[in-house]
PDB file of C-alpha atoms in Angstrom:
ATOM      1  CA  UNK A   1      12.151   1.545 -15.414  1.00  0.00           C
ATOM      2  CA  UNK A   2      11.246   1.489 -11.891  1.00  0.00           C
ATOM      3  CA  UNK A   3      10.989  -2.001  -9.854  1.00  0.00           C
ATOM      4  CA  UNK A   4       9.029  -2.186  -6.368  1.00  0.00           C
ATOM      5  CA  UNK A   5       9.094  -4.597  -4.207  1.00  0.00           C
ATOM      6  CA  UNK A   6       6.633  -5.461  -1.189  1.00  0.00           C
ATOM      7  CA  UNK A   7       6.838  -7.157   1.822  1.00  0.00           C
ATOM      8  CA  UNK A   8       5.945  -7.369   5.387  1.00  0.00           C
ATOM      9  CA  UNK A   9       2.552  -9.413   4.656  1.00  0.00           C
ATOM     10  CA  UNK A  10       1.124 -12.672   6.025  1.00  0.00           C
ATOM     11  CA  UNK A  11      -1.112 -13.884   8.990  1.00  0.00           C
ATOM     12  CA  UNK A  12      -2.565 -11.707  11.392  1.00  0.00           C
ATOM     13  CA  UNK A  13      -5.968 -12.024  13.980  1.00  0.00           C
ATOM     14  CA  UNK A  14      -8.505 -10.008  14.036  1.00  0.00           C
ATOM     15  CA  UNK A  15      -7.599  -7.040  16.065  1.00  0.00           C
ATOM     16  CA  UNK A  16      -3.688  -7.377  15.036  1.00  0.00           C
ATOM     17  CA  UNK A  17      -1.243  -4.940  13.395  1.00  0.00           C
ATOM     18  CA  UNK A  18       0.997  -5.208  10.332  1.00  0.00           C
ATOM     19  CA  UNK A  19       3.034  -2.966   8.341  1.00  0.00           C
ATOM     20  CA  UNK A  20       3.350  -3.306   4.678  1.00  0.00           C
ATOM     21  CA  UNK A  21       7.229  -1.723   2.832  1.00  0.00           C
ATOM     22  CA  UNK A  22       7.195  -0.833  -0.577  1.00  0.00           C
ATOM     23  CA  UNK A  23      10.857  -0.279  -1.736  1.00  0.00           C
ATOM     24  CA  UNK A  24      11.331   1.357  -5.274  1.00  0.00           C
ATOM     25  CA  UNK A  25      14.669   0.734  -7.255  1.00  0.00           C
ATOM     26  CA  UNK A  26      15.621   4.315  -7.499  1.00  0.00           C
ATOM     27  CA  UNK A  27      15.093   7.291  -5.455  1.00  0.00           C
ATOM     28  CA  UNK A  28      11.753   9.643  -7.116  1.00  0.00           C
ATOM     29  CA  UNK A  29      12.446  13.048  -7.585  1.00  0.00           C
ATOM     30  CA  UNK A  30       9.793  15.412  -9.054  1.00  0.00           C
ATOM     31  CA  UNK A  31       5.978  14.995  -9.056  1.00  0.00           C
ATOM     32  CA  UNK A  32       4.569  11.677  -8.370  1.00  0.00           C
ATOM     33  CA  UNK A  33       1.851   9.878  -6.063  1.00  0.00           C
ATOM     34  CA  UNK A  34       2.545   6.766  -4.457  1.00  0.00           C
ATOM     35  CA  UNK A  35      -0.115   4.079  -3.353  1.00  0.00           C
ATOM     36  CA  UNK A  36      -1.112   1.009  -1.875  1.00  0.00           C
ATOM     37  CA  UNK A  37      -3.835  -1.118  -3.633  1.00  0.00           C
ATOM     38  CA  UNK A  38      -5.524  -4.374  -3.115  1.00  0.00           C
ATOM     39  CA  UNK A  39      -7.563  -7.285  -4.265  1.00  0.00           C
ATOM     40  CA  UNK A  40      -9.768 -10.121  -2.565  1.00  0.00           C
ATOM     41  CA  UNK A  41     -10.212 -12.805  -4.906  1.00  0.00           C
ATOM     42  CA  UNK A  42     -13.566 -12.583  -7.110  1.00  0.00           C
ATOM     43  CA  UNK A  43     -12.827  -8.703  -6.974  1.00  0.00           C
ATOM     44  CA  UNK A  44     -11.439  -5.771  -8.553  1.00  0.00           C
ATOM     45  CA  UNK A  45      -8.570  -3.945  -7.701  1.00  0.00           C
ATOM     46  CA  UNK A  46      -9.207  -1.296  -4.806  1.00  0.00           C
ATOM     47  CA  UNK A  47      -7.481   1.606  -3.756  1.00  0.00           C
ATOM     48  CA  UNK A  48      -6.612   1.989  -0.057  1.00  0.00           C
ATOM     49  CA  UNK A  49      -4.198   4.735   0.639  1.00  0.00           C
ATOM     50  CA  UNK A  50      -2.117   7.355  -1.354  1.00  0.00           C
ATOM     51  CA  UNK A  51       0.854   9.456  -0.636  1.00  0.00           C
ATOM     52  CA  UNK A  52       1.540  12.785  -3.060  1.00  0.00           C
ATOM     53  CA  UNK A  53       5.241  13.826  -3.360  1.00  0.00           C
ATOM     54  CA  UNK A  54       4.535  16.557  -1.239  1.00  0.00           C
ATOM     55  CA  UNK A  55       3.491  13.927   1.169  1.00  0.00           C
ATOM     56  CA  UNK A  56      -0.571  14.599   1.119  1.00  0.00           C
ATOM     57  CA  UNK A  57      -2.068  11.546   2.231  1.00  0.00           C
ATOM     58  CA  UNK A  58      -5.553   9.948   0.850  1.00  0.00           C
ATOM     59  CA  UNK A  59      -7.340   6.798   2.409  1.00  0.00           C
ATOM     60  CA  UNK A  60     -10.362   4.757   1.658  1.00  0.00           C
ATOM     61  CA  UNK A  61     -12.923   5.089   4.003  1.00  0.00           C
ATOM     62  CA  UNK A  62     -13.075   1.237   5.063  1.00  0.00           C
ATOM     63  CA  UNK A  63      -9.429   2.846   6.189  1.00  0.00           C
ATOM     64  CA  UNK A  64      -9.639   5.645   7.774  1.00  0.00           C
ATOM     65  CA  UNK A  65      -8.524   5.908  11.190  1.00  0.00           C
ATOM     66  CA  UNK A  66      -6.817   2.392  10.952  1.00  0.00           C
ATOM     67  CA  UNK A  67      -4.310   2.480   8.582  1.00  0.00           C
ATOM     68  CA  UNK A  68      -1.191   4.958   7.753  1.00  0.00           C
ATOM     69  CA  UNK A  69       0.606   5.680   4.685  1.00  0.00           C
ATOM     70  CA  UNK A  70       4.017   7.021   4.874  1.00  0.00           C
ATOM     71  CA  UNK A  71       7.417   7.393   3.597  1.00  0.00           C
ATOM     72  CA  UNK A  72      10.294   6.358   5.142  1.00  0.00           C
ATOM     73  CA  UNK A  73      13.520   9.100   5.509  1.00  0.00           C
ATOM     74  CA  UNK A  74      15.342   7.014   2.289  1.00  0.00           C
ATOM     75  CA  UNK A  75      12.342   8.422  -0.030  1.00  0.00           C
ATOM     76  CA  UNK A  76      12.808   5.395  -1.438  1.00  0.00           C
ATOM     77  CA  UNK A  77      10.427   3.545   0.698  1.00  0.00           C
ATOM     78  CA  UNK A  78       6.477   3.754   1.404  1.00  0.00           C
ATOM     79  CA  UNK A  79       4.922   2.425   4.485  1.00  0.00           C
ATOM     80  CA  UNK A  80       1.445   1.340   5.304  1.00  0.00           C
ATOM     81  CA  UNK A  81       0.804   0.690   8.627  1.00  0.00           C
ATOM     82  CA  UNK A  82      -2.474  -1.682   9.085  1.00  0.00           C
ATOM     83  CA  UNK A  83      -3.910  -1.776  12.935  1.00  0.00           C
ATOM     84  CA  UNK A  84      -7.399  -3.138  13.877  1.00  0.00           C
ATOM     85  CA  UNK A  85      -7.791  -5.574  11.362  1.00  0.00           C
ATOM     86  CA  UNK A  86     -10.599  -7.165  10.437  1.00  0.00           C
ATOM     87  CA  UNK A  87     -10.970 -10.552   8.076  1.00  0.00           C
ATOM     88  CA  UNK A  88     -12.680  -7.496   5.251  1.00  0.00           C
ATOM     89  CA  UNK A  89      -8.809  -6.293   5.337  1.00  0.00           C
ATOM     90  CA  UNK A  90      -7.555  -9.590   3.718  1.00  0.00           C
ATOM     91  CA  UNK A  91      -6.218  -9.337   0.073  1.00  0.00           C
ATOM     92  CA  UNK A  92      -2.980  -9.305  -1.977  1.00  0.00           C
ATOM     93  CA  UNK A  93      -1.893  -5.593  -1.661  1.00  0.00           C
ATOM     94  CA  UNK A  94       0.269  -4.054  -4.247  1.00  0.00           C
ATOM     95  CA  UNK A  95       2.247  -0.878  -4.470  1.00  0.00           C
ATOM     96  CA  UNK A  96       1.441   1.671  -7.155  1.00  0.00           C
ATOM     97  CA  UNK A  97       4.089   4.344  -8.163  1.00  0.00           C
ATOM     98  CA  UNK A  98       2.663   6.967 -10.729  1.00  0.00           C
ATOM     99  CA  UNK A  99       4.951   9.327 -12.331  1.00  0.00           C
ATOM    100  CA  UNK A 100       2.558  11.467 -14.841  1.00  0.00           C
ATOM    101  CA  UNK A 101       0.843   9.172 -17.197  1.00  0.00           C
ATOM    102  CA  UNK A 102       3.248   6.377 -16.125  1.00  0.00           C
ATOM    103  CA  UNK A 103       2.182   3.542 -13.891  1.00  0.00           C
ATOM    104  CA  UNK A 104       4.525   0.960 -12.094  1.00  0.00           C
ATOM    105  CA  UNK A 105       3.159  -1.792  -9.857  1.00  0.00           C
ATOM    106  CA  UNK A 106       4.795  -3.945  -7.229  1.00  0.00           C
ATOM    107  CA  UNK A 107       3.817  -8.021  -7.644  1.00  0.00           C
ATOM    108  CA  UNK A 108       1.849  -7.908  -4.488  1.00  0.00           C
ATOM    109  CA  UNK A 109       2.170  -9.388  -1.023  1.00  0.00           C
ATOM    110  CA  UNK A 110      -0.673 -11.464   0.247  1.00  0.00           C
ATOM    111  CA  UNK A 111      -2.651 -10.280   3.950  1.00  0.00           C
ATOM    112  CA  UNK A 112      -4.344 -12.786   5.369  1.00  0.00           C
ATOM    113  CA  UNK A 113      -6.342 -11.294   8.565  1.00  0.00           C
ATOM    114  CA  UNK A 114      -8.113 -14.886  10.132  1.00  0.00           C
ATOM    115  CA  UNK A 115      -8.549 -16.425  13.979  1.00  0.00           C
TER     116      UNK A 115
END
């Protein structure tokens, strides 16, 4: 069983930065895609970025060119690195680990992008 935890969200302005860590419990080895979801409330769950184990990256395209997905040198750890936001960006955003038909989610750490 693999536990991740999320943190690095909270208050930003418009325009402002934050960076978003997902920490799993163990260290991945093999073939496995790690992401970073996220949900407004009234609304489903929405994918944002994606990181393969041979570090291909994916993004939505309310993303793109704002946002970076990465992992840190530990393996351990996944990044996402939010500039430009806009009050659209706020949600809770959790961290998805999939390992073949396996899914593990992190509880979620809320983004609140307001002036």
């Amino acid at each position: 069983q693999v536990q991740l935890v999320e943190s690095g969200g909270g208050l930003v302005q418009p325009g402002g930065s934050l960076r978003l860590s997902c920490a799993a419990s163990a260290t991945i080895v093999g073939i496995y895609v790690t992401g970073w979801y996220r949900q407004a409330p009234g609304n489903q769950r929405d994918l944002v970025a994606t990181i393969t184990s041979g570090s291909t990256t994916s993004y939505a395209d309310s993303v793109k060119g704002r946002f970076t997905i990465s992992r840190g040198n530990a393996k351990n750890t996944v990044y996402l690195q939010m500039n430009s936001l806009k009050p659209e960006d706020t949600a809770v955003y959790y961290c998805n680990l999939k390992i073949g038909a396996v899914d593990y989610w992190g509880q979620g750490t809320q983004v609140t992008v307001a002036s």
